[in-house]
mmCIF file with all atom_site columns, C-alpha atoms in Angstrom:
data_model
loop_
_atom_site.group_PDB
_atom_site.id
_atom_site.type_symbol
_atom_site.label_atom_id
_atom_site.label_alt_id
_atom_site.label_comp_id
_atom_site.label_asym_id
_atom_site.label_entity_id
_atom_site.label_seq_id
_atom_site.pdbx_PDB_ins_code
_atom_site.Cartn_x
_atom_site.Cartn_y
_atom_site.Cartn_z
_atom_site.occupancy
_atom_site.B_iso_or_equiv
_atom_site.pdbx_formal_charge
_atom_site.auth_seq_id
_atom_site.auth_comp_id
_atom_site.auth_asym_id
_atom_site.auth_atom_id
_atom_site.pdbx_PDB_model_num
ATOM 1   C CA . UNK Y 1 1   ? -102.824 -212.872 118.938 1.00 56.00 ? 6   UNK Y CA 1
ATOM 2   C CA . UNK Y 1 2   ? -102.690 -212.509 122.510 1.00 64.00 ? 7   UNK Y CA 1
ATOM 3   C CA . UNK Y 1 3   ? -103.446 -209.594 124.698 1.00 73.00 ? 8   UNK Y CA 1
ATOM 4   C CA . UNK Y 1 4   ? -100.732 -207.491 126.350 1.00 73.00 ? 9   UNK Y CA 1
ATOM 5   C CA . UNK Y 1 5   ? -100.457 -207.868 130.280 1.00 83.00 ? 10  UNK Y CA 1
ATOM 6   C CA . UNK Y 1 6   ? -98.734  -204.554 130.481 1.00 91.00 ? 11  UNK Y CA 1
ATOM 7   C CA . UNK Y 1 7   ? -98.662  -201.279 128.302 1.00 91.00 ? 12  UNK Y CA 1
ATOM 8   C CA . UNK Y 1 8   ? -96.970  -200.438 125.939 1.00 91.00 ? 13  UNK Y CA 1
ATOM 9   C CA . UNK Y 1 9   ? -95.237  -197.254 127.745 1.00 94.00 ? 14  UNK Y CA 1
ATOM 10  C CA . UNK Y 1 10  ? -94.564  -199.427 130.384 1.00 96.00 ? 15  UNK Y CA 1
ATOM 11  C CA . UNK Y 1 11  ? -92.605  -201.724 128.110 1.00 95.00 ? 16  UNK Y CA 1
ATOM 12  C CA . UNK Y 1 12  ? -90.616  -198.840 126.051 1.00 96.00 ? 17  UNK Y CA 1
ATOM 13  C CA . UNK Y 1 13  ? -90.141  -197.631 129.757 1.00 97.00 ? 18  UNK Y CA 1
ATOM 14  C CA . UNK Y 1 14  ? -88.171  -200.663 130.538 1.00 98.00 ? 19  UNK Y CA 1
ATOM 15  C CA . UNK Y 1 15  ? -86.403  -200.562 127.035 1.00 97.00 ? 20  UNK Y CA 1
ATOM 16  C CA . UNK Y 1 16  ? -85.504  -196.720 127.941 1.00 97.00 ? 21  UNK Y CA 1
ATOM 17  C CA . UNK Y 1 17  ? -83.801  -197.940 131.284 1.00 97.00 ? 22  UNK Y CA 1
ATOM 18  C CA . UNK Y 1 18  ? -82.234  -201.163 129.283 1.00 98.00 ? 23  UNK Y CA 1
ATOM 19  C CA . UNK Y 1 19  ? -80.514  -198.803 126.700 1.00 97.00 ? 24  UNK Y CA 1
ATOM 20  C CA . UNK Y 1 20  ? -79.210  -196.410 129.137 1.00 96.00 ? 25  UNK Y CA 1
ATOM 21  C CA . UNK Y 1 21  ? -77.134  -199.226 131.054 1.00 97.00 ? 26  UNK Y CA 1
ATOM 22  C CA . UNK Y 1 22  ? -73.473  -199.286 131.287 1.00 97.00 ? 27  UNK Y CA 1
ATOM 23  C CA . UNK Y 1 23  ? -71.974  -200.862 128.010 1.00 97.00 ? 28  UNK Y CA 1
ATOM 24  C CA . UNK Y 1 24  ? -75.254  -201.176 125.964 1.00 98.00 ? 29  UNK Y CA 1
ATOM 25  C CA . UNK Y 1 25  ? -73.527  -199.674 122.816 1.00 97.00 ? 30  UNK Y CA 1
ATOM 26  C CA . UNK Y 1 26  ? -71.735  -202.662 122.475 1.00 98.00 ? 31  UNK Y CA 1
ATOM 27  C CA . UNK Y 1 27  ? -75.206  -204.130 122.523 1.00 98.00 ? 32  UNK Y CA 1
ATOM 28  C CA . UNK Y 1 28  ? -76.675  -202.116 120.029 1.00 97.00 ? 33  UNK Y CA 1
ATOM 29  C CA . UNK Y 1 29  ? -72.934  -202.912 117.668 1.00 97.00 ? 34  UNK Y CA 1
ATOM 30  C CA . UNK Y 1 30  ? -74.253  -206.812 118.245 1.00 97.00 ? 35  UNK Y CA 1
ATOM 31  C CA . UNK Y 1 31  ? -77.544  -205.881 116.380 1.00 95.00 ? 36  UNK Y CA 1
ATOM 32  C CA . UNK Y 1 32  ? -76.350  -203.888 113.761 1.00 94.00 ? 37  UNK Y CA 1
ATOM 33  C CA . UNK Y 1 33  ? -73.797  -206.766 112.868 1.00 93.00 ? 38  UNK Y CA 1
ATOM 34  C CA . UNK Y 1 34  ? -75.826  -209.517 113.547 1.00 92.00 ? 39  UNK Y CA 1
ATOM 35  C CA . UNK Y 1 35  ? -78.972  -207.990 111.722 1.00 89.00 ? 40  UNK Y CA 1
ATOM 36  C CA . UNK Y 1 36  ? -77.535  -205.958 108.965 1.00 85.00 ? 41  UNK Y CA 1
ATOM 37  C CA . UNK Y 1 37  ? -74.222  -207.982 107.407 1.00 85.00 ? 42  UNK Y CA 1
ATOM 38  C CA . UNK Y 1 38  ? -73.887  -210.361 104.857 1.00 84.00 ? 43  UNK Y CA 1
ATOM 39  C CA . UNK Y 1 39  ? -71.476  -212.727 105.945 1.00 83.00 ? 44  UNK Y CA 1
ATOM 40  C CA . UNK Y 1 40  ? -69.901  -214.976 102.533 1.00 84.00 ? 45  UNK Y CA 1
ATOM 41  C CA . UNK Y 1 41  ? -67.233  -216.802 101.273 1.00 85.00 ? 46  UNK Y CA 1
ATOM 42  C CA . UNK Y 1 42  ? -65.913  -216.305 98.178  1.00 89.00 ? 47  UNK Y CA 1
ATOM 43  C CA . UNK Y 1 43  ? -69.436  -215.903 96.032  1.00 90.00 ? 48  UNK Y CA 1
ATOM 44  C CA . UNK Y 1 44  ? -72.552  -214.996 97.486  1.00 89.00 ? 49  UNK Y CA 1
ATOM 45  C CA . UNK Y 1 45  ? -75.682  -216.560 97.607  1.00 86.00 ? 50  UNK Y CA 1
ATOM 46  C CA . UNK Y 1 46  ? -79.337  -216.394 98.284  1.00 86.00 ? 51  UNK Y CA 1
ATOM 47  C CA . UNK Y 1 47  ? -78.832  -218.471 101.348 1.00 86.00 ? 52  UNK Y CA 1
ATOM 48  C CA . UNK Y 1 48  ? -76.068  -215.877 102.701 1.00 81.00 ? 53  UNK Y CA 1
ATOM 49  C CA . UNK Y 1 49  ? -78.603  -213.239 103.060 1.00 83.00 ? 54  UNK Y CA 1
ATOM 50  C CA . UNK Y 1 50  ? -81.543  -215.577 104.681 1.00 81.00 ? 55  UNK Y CA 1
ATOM 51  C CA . UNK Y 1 51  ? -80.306  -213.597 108.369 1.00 76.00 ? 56  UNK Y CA 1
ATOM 52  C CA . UNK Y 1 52  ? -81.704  -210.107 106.695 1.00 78.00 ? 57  UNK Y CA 1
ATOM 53  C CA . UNK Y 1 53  ? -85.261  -212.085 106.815 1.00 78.00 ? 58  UNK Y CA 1
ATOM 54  C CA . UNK Y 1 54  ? -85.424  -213.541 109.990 1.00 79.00 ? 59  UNK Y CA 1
ATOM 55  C CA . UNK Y 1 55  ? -87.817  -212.795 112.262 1.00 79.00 ? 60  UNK Y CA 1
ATOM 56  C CA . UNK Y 1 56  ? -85.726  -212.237 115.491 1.00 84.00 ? 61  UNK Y CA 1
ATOM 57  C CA . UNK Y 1 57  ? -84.151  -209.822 113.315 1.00 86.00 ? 62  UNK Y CA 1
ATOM 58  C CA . UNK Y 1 58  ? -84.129  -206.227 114.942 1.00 92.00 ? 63  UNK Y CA 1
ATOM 59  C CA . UNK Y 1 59  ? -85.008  -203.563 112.097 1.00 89.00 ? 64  UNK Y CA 1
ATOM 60  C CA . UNK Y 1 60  ? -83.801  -200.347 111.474 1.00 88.00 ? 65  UNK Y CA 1
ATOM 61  C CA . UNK Y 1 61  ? -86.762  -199.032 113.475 1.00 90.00 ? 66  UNK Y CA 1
ATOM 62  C CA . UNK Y 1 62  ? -85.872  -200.881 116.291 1.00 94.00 ? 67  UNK Y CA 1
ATOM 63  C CA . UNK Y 1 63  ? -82.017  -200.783 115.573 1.00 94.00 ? 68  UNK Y CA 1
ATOM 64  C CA . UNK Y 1 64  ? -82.798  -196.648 115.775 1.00 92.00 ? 69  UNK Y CA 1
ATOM 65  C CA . UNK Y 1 65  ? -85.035  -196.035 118.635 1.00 94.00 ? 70  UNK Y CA 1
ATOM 66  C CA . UNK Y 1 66  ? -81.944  -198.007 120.885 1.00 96.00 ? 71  UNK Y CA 1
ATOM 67  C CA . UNK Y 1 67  ? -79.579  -195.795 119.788 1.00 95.00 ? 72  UNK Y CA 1
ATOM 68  C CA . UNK Y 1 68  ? -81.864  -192.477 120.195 1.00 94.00 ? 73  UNK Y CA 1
ATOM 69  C CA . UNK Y 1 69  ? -82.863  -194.009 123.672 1.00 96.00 ? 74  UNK Y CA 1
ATOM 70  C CA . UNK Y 1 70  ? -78.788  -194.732 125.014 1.00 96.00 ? 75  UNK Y CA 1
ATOM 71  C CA . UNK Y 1 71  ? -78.378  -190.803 123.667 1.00 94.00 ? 76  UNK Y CA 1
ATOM 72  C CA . UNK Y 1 72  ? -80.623  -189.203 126.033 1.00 93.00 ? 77  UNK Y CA 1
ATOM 73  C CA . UNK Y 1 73  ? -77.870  -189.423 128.978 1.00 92.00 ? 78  UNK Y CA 1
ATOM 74  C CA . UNK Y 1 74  ? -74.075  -189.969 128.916 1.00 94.00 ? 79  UNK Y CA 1
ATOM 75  C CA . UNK Y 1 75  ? -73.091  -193.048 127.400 1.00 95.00 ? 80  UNK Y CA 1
ATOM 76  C CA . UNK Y 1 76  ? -71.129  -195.827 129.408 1.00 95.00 ? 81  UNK Y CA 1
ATOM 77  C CA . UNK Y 1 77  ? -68.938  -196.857 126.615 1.00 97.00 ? 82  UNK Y CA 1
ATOM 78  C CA . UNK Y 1 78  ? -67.603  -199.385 128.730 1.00 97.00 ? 83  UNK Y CA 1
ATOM 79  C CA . UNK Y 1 79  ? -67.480  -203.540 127.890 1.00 96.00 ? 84  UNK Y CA 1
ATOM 80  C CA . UNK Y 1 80  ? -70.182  -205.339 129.929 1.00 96.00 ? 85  UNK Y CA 1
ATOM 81  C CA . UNK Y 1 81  ? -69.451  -208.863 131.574 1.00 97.00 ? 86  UNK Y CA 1
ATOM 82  C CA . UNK Y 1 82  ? -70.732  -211.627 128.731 1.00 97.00 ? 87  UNK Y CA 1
ATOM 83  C CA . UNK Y 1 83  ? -73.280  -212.416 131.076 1.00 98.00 ? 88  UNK Y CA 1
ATOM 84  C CA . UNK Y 1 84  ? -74.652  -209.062 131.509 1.00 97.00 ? 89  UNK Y CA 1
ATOM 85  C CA . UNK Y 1 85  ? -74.487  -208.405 127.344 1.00 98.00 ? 90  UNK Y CA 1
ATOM 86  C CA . UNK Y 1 86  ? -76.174  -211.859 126.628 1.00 98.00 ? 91  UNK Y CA 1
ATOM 87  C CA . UNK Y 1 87  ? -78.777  -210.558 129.276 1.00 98.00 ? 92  UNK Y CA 1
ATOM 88  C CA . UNK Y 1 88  ? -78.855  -207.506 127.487 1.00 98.00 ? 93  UNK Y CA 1
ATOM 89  C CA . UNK Y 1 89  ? -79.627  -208.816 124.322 1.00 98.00 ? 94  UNK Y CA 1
ATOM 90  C CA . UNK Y 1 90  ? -82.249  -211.841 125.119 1.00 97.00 ? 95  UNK Y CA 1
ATOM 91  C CA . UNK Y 1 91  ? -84.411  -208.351 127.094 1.00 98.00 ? 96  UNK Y CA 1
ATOM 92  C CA . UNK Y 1 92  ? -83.983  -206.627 124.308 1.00 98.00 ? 97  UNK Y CA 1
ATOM 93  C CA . UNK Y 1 93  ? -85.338  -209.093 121.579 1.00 97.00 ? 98  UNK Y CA 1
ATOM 94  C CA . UNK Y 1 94  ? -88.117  -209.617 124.387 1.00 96.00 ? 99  UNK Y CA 1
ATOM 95  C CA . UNK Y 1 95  ? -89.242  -205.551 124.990 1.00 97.00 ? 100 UNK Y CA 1
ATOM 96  C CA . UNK Y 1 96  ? -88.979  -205.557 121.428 1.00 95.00 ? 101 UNK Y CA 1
ATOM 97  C CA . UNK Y 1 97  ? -91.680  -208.645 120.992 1.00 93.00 ? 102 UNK Y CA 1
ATOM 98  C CA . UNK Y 1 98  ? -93.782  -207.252 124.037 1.00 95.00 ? 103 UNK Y CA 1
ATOM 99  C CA . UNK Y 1 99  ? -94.035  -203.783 122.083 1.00 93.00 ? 104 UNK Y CA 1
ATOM 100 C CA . UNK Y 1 100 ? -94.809  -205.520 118.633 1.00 90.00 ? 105 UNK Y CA 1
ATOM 101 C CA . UNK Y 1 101 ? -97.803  -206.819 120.761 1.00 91.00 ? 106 UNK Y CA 1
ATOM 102 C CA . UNK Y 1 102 ? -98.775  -204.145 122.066 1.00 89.00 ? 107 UNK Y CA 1
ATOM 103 C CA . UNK Y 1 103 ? -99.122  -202.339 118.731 1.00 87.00 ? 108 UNK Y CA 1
ATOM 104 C CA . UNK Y 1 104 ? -101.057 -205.114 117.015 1.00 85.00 ? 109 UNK Y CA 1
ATOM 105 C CA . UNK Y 1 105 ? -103.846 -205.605 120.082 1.00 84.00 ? 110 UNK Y CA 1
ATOM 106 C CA . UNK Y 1 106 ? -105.288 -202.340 118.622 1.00 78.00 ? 111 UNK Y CA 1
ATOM 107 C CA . UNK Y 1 107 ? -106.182 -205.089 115.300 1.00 74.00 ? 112 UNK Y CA 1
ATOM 108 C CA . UNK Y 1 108 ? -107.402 -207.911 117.515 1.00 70.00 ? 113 UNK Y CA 1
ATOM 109 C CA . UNK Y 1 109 ? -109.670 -205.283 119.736 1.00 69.00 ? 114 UNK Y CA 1
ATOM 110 C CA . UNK Y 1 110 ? -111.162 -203.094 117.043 1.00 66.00 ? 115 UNK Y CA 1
ATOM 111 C CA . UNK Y 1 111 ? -110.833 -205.117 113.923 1.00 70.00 ? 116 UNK Y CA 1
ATOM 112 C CA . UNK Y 1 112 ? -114.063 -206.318 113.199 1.00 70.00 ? 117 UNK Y CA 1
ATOM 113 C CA . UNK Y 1 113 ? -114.465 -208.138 109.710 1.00 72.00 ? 118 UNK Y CA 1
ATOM 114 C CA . UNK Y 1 114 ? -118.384 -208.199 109.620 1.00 76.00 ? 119 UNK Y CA 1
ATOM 115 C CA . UNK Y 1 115 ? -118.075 -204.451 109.391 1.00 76.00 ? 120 UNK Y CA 1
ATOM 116 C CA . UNK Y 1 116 ? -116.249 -204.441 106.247 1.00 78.00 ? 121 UNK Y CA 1
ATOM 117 C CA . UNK Y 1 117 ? -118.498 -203.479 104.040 1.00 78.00 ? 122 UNK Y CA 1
ATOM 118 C CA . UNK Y 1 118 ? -120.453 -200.222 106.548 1.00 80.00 ? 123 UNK Y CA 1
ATOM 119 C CA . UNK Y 1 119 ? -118.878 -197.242 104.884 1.00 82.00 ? 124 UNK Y CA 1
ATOM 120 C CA . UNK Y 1 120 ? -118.395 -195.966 108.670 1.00 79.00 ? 125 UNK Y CA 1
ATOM 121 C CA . UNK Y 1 121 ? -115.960 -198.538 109.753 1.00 76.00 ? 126 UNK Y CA 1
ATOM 122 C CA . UNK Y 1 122 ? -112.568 -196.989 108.495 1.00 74.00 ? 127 UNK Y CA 1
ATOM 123 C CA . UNK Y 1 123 ? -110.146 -198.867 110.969 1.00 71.00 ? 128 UNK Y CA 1
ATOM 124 C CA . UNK Y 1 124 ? -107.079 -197.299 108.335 1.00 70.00 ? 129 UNK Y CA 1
ATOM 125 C CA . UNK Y 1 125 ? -108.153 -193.421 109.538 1.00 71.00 ? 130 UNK Y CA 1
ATOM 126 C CA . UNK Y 1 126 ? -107.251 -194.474 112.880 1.00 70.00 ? 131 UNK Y CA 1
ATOM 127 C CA . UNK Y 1 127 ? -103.317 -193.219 113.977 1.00 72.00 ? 132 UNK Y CA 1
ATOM 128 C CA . UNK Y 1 128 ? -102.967 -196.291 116.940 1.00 76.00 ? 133 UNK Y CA 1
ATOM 129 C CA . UNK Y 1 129 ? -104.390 -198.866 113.978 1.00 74.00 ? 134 UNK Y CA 1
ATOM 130 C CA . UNK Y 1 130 ? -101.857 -197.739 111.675 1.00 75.00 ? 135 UNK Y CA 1
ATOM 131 C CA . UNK Y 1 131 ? -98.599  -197.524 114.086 1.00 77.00 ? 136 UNK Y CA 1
ATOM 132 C CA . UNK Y 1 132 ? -97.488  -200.768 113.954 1.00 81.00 ? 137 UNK Y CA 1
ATOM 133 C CA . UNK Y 1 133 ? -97.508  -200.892 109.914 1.00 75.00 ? 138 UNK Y CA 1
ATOM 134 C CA . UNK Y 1 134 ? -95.550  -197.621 110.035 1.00 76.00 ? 139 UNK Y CA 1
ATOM 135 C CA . UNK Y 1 135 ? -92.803  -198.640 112.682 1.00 79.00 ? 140 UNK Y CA 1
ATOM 136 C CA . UNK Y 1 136 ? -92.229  -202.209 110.835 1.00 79.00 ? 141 UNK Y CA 1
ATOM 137 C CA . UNK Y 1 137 ? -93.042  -201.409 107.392 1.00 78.00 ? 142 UNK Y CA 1
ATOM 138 C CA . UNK Y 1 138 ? -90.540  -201.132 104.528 1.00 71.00 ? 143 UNK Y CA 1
ATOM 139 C CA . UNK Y 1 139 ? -88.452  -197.681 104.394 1.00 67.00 ? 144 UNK Y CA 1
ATOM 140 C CA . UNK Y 1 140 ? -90.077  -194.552 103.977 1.00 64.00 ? 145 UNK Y CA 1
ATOM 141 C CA . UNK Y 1 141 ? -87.847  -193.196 101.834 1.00 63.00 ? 146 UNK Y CA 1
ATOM 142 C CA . UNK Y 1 142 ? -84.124  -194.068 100.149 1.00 65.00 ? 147 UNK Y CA 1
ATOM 143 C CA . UNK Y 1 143 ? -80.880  -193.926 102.126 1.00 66.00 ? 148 UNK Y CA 1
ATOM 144 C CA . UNK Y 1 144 ? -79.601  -190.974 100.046 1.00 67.00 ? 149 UNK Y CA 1
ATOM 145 C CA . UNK Y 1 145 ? -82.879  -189.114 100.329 1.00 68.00 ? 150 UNK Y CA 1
ATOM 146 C CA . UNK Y 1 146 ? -82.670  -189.186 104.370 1.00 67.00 ? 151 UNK Y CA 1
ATOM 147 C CA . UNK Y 1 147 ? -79.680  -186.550 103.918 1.00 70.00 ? 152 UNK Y CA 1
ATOM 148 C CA . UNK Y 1 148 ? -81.843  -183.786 101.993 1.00 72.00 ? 153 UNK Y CA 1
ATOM 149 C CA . UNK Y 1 149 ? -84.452  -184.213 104.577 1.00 66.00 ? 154 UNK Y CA 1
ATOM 150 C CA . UNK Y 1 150 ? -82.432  -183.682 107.094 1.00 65.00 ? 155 UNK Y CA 1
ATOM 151 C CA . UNK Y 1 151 ? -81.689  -179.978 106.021 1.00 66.00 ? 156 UNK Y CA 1
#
């Protein structure tokens, strides 16, 4: 595990600008199909649905924060040049690693296995230890429950 060079509200910083630029909802579109659909012919298979484990797969999370980040101003619905959206998407996948980094330094820094058994090291009551398990673990809750929490 290697240790962040910058912070991690520097990096969502740069993500924040990222999703605000012209055309990045056609961006976020790219993730959602490329990350989320099962593409098959005729029958499917085990091997058609290999993409929805990949790790340069943007999750929900990730998928989520995007879209609540592009909200915060006007959206530029407009197309980008293919350079610009290929751009676009290689920074993307990149802020996203550079966060996922910065949440898991926490481990590296105050993770100390020779403590394990001192009933005063409790690295799980700690919120920063436990952020990264929250943002990419499974789903908190199902997809038709979401709606009655929303009321």
């Amino acid at each position: 595990m290697s240790i962040p060079t910058r912070s991690e509200q520097e990096v969502f910083e740069d993500l924040a600008v990222l999703s605000r630029s012209p055309g990045y909802a056609h961006v976020i579109a790219y993730f959602c199909y490329r990350d989320n659909f099962v593409r098959f012919k005729k029958e499917m298979t085990s091997k058609d649905t290999e993409n929805l484990f990949s790790p340069e797969r943007l999750l929900r999370t990730e998928i989520s924060t995007l879209m609540g980040l592009m909200i915060k101003r006007d959206v530029d619905f407009s197309l980008p040049d293919p350079a610009i959206f290929q751009e676009s998407i290689a920074k993307t996948e990149t802020l996203f690693a550079e966060i996922h980094e910065c949440m898991t330094a926490v481990w590296a820094k105050d993770f100390d296995t020779t403590k394990m058994g001192d009933p005063a090291f409790k690295p799980m009551s700690s919120g920063e230890f436990l952020r990264e398990p929250m943002f990419y673990g499974g789903e908190s809750a199902y997809a038709f429950q979401y709606v009655d929490f929303a009321v």
